[in-house]
CSV table of C-alpha atoms in Angstrom, one decimal:
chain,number,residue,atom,x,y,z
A,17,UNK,CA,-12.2,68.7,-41.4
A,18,UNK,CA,-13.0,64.8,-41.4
A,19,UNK,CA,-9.4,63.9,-42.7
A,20,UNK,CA,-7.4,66.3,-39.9
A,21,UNK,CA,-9.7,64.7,-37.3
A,22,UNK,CA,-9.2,61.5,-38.8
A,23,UNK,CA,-5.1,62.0,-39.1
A,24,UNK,CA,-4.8,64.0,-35.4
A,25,UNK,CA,-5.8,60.6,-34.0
A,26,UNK,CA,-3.6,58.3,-35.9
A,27,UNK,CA,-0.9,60.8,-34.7
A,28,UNK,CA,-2.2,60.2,-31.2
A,29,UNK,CA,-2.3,56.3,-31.8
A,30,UNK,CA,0.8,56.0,-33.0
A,31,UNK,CA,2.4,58.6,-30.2
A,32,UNK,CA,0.5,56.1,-27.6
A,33,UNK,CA,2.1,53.0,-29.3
A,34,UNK,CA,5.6,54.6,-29.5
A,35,UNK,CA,5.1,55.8,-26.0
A,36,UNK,CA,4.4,52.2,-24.7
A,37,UNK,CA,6.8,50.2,-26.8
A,38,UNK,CA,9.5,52.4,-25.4
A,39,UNK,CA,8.0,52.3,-21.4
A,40,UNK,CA,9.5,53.1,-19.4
A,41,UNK,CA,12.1,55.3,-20.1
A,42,UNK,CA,12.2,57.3,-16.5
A,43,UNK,CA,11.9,56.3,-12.9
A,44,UNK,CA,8.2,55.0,-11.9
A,45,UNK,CA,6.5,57.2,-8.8
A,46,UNK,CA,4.6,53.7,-6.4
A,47,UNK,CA,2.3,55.7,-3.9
A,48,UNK,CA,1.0,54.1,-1.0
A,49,UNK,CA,-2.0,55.8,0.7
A,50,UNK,CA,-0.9,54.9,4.4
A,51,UNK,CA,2.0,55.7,6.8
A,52,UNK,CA,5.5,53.7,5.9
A,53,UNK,CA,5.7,50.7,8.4
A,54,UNK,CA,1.8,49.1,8.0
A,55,UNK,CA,1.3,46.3,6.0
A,56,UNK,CA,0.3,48.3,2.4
A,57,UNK,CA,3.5,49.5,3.2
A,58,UNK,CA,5.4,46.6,3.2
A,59,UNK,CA,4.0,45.1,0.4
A,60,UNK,CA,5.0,47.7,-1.6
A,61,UNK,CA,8.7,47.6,-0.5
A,62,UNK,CA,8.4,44.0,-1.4
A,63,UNK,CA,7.6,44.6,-4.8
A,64,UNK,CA,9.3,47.2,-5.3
A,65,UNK,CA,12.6,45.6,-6.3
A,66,UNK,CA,12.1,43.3,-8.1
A,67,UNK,CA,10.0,45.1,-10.0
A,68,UNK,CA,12.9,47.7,-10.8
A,69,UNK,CA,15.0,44.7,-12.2
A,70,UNK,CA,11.7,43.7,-14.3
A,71,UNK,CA,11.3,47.1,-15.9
A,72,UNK,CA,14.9,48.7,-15.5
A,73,UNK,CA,13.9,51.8,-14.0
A,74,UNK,CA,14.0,52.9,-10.7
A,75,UNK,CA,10.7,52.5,-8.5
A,76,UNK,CA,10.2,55.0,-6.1
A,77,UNK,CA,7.9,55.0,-3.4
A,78,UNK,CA,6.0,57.7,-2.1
A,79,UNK,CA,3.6,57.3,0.8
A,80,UNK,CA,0.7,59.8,0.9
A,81,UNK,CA,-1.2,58.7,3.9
A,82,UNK,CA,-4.3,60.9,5.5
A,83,UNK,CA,-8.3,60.3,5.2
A,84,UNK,CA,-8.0,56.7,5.1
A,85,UNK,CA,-6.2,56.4,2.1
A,86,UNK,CA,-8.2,59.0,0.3
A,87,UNK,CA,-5.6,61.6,-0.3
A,88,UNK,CA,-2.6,59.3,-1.7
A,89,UNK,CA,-5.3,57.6,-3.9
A,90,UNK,CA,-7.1,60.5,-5.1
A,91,UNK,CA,-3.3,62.4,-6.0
A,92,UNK,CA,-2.8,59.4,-8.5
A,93,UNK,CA,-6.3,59.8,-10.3
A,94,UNK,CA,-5.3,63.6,-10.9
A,95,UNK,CA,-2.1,62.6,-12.3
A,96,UNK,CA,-0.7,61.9,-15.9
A,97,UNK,CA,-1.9,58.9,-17.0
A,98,UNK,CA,1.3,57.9,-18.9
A,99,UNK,CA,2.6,54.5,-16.5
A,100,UNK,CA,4.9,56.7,-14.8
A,101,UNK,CA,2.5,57.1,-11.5
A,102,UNK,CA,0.7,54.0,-9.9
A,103,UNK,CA,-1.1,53.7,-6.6
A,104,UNK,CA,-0.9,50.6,-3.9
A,105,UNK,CA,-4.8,50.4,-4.2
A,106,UNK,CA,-6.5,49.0,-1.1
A,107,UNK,CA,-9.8,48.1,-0.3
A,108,UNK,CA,-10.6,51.1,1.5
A,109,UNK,CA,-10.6,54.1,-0.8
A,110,UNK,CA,-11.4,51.4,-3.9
A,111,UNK,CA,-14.7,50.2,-2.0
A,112,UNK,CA,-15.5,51.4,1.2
A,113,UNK,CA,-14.9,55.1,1.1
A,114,UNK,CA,-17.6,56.2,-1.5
A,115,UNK,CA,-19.9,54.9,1.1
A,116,UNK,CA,-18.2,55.8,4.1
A,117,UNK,CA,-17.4,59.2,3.8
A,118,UNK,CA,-20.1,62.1,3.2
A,119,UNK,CA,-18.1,63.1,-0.3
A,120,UNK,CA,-14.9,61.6,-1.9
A,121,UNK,CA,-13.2,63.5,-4.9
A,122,UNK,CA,-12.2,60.7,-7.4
A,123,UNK,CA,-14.6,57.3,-8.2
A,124,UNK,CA,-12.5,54.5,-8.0
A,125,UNK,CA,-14.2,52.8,-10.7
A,126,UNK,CA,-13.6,55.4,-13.4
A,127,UNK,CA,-10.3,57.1,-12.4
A,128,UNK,CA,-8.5,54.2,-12.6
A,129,UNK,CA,-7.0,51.7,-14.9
A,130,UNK,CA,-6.6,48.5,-12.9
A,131,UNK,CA,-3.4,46.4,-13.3
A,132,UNK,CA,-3.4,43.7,-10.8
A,133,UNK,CA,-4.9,42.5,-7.5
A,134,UNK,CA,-2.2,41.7,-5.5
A,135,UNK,CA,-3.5,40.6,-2.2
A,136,UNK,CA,-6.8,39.0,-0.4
A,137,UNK,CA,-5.8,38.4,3.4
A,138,UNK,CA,-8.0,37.1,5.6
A,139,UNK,CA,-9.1,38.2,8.6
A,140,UNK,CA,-8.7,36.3,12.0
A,141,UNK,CA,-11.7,36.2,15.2
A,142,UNK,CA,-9.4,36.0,17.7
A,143,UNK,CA,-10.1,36.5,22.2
A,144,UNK,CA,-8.3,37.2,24.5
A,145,UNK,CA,-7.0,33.8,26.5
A,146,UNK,CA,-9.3,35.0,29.8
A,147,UNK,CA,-12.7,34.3,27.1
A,148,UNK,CA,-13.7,30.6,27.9
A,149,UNK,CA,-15.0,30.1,24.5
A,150,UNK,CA,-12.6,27.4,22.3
A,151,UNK,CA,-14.6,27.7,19.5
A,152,UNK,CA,-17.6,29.6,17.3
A,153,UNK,CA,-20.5,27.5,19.3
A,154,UNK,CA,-18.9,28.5,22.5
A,155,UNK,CA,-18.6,32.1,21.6
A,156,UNK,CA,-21.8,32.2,20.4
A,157,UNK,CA,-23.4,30.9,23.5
A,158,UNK,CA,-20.8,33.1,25.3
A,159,UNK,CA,-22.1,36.3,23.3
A,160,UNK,CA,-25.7,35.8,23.5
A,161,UNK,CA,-25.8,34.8,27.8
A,162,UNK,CA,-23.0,37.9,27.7
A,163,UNK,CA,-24.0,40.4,25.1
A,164,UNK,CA,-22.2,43.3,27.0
A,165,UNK,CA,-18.8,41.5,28.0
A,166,UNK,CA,-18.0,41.3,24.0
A,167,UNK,CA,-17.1,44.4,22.4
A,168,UNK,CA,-14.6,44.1,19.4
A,169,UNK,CA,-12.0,46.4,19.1
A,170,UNK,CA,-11.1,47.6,15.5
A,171,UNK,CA,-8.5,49.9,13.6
A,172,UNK,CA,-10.8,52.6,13.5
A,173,UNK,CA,-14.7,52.7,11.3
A,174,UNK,CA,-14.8,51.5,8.2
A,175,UNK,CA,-11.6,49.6,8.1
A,176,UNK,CA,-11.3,45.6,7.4
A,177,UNK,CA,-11.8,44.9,11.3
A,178,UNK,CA,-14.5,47.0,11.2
A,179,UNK,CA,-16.6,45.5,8.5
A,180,UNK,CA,-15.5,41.5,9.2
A,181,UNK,CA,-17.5,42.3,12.8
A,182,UNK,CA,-20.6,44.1,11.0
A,183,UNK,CA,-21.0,41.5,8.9
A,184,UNK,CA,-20.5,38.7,11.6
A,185,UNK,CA,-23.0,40.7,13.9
A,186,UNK,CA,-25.4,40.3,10.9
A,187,UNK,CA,-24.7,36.8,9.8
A,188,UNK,CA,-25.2,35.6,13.7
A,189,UNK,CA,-27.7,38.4,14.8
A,190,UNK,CA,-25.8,39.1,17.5
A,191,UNK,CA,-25.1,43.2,18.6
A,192,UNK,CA,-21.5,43.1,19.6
A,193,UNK,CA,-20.2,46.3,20.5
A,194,UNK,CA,-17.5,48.2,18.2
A,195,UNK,CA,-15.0,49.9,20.3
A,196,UNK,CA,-13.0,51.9,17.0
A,197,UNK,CA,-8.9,52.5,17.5
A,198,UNK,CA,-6.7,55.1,15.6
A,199,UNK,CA,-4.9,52.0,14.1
A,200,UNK,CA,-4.5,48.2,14.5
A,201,UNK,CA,-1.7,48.3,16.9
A,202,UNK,CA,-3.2,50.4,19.8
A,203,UNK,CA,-6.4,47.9,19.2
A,204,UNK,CA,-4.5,45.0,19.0
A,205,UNK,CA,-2.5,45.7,22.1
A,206,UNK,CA,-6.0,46.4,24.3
A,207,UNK,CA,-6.8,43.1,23.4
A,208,UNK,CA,-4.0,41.2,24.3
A,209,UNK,CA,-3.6,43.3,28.1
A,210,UNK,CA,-7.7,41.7,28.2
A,211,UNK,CA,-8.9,45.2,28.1
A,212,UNK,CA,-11.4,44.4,25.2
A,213,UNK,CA,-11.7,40.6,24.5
A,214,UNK,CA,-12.4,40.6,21.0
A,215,UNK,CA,-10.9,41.6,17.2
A,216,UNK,CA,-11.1,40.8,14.0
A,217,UNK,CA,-7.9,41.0,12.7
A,218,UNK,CA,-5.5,41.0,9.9
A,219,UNK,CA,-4.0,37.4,10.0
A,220,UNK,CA,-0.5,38.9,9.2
A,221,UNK,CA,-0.4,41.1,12.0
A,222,UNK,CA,-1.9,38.5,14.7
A,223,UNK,CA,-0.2,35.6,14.0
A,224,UNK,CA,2.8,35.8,16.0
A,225,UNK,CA,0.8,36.7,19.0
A,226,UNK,CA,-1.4,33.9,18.5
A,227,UNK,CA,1.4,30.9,17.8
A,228,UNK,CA,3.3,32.9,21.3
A,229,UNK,CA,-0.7,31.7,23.1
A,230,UNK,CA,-1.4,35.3,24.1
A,231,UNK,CA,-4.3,35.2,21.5
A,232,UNK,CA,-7.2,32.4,20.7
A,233,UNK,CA,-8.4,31.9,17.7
A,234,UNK,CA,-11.4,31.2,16.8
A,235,UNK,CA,-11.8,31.1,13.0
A,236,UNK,CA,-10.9,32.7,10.1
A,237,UNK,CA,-12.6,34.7,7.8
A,238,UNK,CA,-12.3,33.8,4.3
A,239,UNK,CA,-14.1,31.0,2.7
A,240,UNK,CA,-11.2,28.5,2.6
A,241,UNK,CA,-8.4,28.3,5.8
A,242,UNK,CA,-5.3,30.0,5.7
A,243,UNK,CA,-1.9,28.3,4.9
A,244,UNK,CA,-0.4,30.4,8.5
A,245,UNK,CA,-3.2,28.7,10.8
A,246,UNK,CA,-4.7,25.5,9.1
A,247,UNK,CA,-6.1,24.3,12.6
A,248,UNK,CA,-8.4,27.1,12.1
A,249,UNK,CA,-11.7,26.8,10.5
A,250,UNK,CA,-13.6,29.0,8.9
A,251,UNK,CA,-17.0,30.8,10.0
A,252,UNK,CA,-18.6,28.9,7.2
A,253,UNK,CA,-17.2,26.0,8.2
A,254,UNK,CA,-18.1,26.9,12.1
A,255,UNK,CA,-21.9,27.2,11.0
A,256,UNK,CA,-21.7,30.9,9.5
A,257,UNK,CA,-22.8,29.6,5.9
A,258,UNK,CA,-21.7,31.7,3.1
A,259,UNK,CA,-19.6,34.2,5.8
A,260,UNK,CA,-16.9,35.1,3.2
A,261,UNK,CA,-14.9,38.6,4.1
A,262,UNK,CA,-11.0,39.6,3.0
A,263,UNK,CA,-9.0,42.7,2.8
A,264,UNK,CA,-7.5,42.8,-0.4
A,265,UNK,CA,-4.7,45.2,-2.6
A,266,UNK,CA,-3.9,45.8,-5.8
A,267,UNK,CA,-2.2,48.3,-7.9
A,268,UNK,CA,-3.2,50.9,-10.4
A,269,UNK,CA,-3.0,53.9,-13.0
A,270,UNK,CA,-5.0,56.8,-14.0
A,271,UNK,CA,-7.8,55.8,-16.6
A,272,UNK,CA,-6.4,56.7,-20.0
A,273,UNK,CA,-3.2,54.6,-19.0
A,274,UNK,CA,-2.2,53.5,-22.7
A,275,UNK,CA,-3.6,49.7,-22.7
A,276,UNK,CA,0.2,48.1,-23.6
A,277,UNK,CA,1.2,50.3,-20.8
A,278,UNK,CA,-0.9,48.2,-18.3
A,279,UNK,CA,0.0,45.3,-19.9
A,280,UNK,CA,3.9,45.6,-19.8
A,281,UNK,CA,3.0,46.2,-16.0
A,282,UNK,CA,0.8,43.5,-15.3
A,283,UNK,CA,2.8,40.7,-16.7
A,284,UNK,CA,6.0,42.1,-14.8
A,285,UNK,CA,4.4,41.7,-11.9
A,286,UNK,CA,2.5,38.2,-12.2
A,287,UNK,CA,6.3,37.3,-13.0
A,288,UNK,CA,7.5,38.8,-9.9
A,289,UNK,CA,4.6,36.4,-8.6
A,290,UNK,CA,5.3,33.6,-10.0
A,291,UNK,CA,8.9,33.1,-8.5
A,292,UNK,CA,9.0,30.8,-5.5
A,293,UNK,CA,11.3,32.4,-3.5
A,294,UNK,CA,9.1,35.5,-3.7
A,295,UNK,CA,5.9,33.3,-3.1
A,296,UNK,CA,7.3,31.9,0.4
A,297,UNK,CA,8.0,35.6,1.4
A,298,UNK,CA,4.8,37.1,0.3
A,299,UNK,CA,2.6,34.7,2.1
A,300,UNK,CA,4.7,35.2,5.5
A,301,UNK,CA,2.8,39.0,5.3
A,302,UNK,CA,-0.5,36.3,5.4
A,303,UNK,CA,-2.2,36.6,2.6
A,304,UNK,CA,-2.0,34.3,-0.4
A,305,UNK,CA,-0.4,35.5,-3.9
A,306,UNK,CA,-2.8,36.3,-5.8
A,307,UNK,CA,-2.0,37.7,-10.1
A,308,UNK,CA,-3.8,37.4,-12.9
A,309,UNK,CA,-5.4,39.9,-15.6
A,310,UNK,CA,-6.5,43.1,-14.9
A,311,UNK,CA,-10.2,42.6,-15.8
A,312,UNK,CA,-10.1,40.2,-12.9
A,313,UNK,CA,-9.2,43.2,-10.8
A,314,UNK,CA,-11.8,45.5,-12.4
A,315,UNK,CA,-14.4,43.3,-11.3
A,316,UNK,CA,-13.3,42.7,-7.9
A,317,UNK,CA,-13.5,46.6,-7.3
A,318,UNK,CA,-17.3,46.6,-9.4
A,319,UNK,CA,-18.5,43.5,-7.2
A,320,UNK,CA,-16.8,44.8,-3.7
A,321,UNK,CA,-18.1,48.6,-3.9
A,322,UNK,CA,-21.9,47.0,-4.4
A,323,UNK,CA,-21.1,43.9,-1.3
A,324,UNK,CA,-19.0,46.5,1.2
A,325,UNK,CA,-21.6,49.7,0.5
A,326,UNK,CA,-24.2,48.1,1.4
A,327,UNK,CA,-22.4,46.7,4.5
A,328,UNK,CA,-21.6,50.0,5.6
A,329,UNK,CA,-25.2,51.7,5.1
A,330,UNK,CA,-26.6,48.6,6.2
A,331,UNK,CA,-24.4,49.1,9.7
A,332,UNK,CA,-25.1,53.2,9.6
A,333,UNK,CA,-21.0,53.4,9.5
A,334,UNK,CA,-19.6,56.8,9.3
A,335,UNK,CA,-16.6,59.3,10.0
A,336,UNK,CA,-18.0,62.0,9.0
């Protein structure tokens, strides 16, 4: 019985190696959690062709969108874990969501076989022009003489805006109120008619808005400035010490992904990455290119799951 155990899992070595040295040998299904046209979105497209050349199958995506990213997300961790179905992994359903929601039915730490992070944008404080606050000391004394002029709009609980203004209420001990959206661009456009004064938002989506004067900012919120704005400090460096908060992507496959599998993936993509041309166009979305191994990744899921759970409980955040 020892030897046919012993020789049904070479067979099942070998089949994986085989299976891997010949990957892929059929189009590759890239599911993104969230409506076409958002920014997870467009990263994908982004990626998407190049990476066909890379591999020399097609690359079709396949957005799944509903529960904030819960039901694209979990339809990858139910499916065959042979490289042919990967998921646009965000923050969200990777970190957030366990805590968020009541119940969740996948753990993004052991359904998944990470590949590569792909993204860590930062967020941007921004007012609307009417605020007479130029900077963090202003709005602070602003915040605390006005404490109910100040809400902050968001893209809805739980999301990136969200958190970034939790954990700014906590760091300054201010209460600002959260006024939640169904998406960034209904938020984003309150704030620039002045009919909320404040967001936290996605540099890439702001930015235009900001360089056109009908947004301030403020400061960003990532520990170093961003490449788009480098006028703009930081919180840390605006007195928040140790404020630190991005959104971040990456990509991945079931668990029992063969291990070459992920490989041939990851260093197609840190390729992709590593061409200028690509560079320049990535960081126009406004977050930096960001590679490496998929361990890196792994951790990044661990470490933000612990950080952004205990945000949310800490904040009493739910949608359920």
């Amino acid at each position: 019985m020892l030897k046919k155990a012993l020789f049904a899992s070479m067979l099942l070595v070998q089949a994986f190696a085989a299976g891997a040295s010949d990957y892929p040998s059929k189009p590759i299904k890239f599911i993104i959690p969230y409506p076409p046209g958002g920014p997870t979105d467009a990263m994908a497209r982004m990626i998407q062709v190049p990476l066909q050349a890379k591999l020399q199958q097609p690359v079709i995506i396949d957005n799944r969108p509903g529960a904030g990213g819960n039901i694209g997300t979990d339809f990858v961790a139910k499916s065959p874990a042979d490289g042919y179905t990967i998921l646009l992994a965000a923050s969200g359903p990777m970190a957030v969501n366990k805590t968020l929601y009541r119940s969740i039915p996948f753990d993004s730490q052991k359904d998944f076989a990470p590949i590569i992070q792909i993204s860590a944008f930062p967020l941007v404080l921004e007012v609307h022009p009417s605020v007479p606050a130029n900077n963090i000391k202003e709005f602070l004394a602003l915040a605390k003489s006005k404490p109910n002029d100040l809400g902050f709009a968001s893209a809805g609980n739980g999301t990136p805006q969200h958190l970034a203004g939790e954990l700014f209420n906590t760091a300054t001990g201010l209460k600002l109120q959260h006024i939640p959206y169904k998406g960034a661009g209904p938020a984003l456009t309150d704030v620039m008619g002045g009919h909320v004064k404040v967001m936290f938002d996605i540099l890439g989506s702001s930015v235009q808005y900001i360089k056109s004067g009908k947004l301030r900012p403020l400061a960003v919120t990532t520990a170093t400035r961003s490449p788009a704005l480098p006028d703009v400090p930081t919180l840390a460096e605006s007195g928040l010490t140790g404020y630190n908060f991005s959104g971040w992507h990456g990509i991945v496959a079931p668990a029992a992904t063969p291990k070459p599998v992920i490989a041939k993936l990851n260093q197609a993509i840190n390729e992709i990455f590593a061409d200028p041309e690509f560079k320049k166009r990535w960081e126009e979305l406004g977050t930096p290119i960001v590679g490496g191994k998929p361990e890196a990744f792994g951790e990044l899921i661990r470490s933000e799951s612990t950080k952004l759970g205990k945000l949310v409980k800490d904040a009493g955040v739910t949608v359920d």
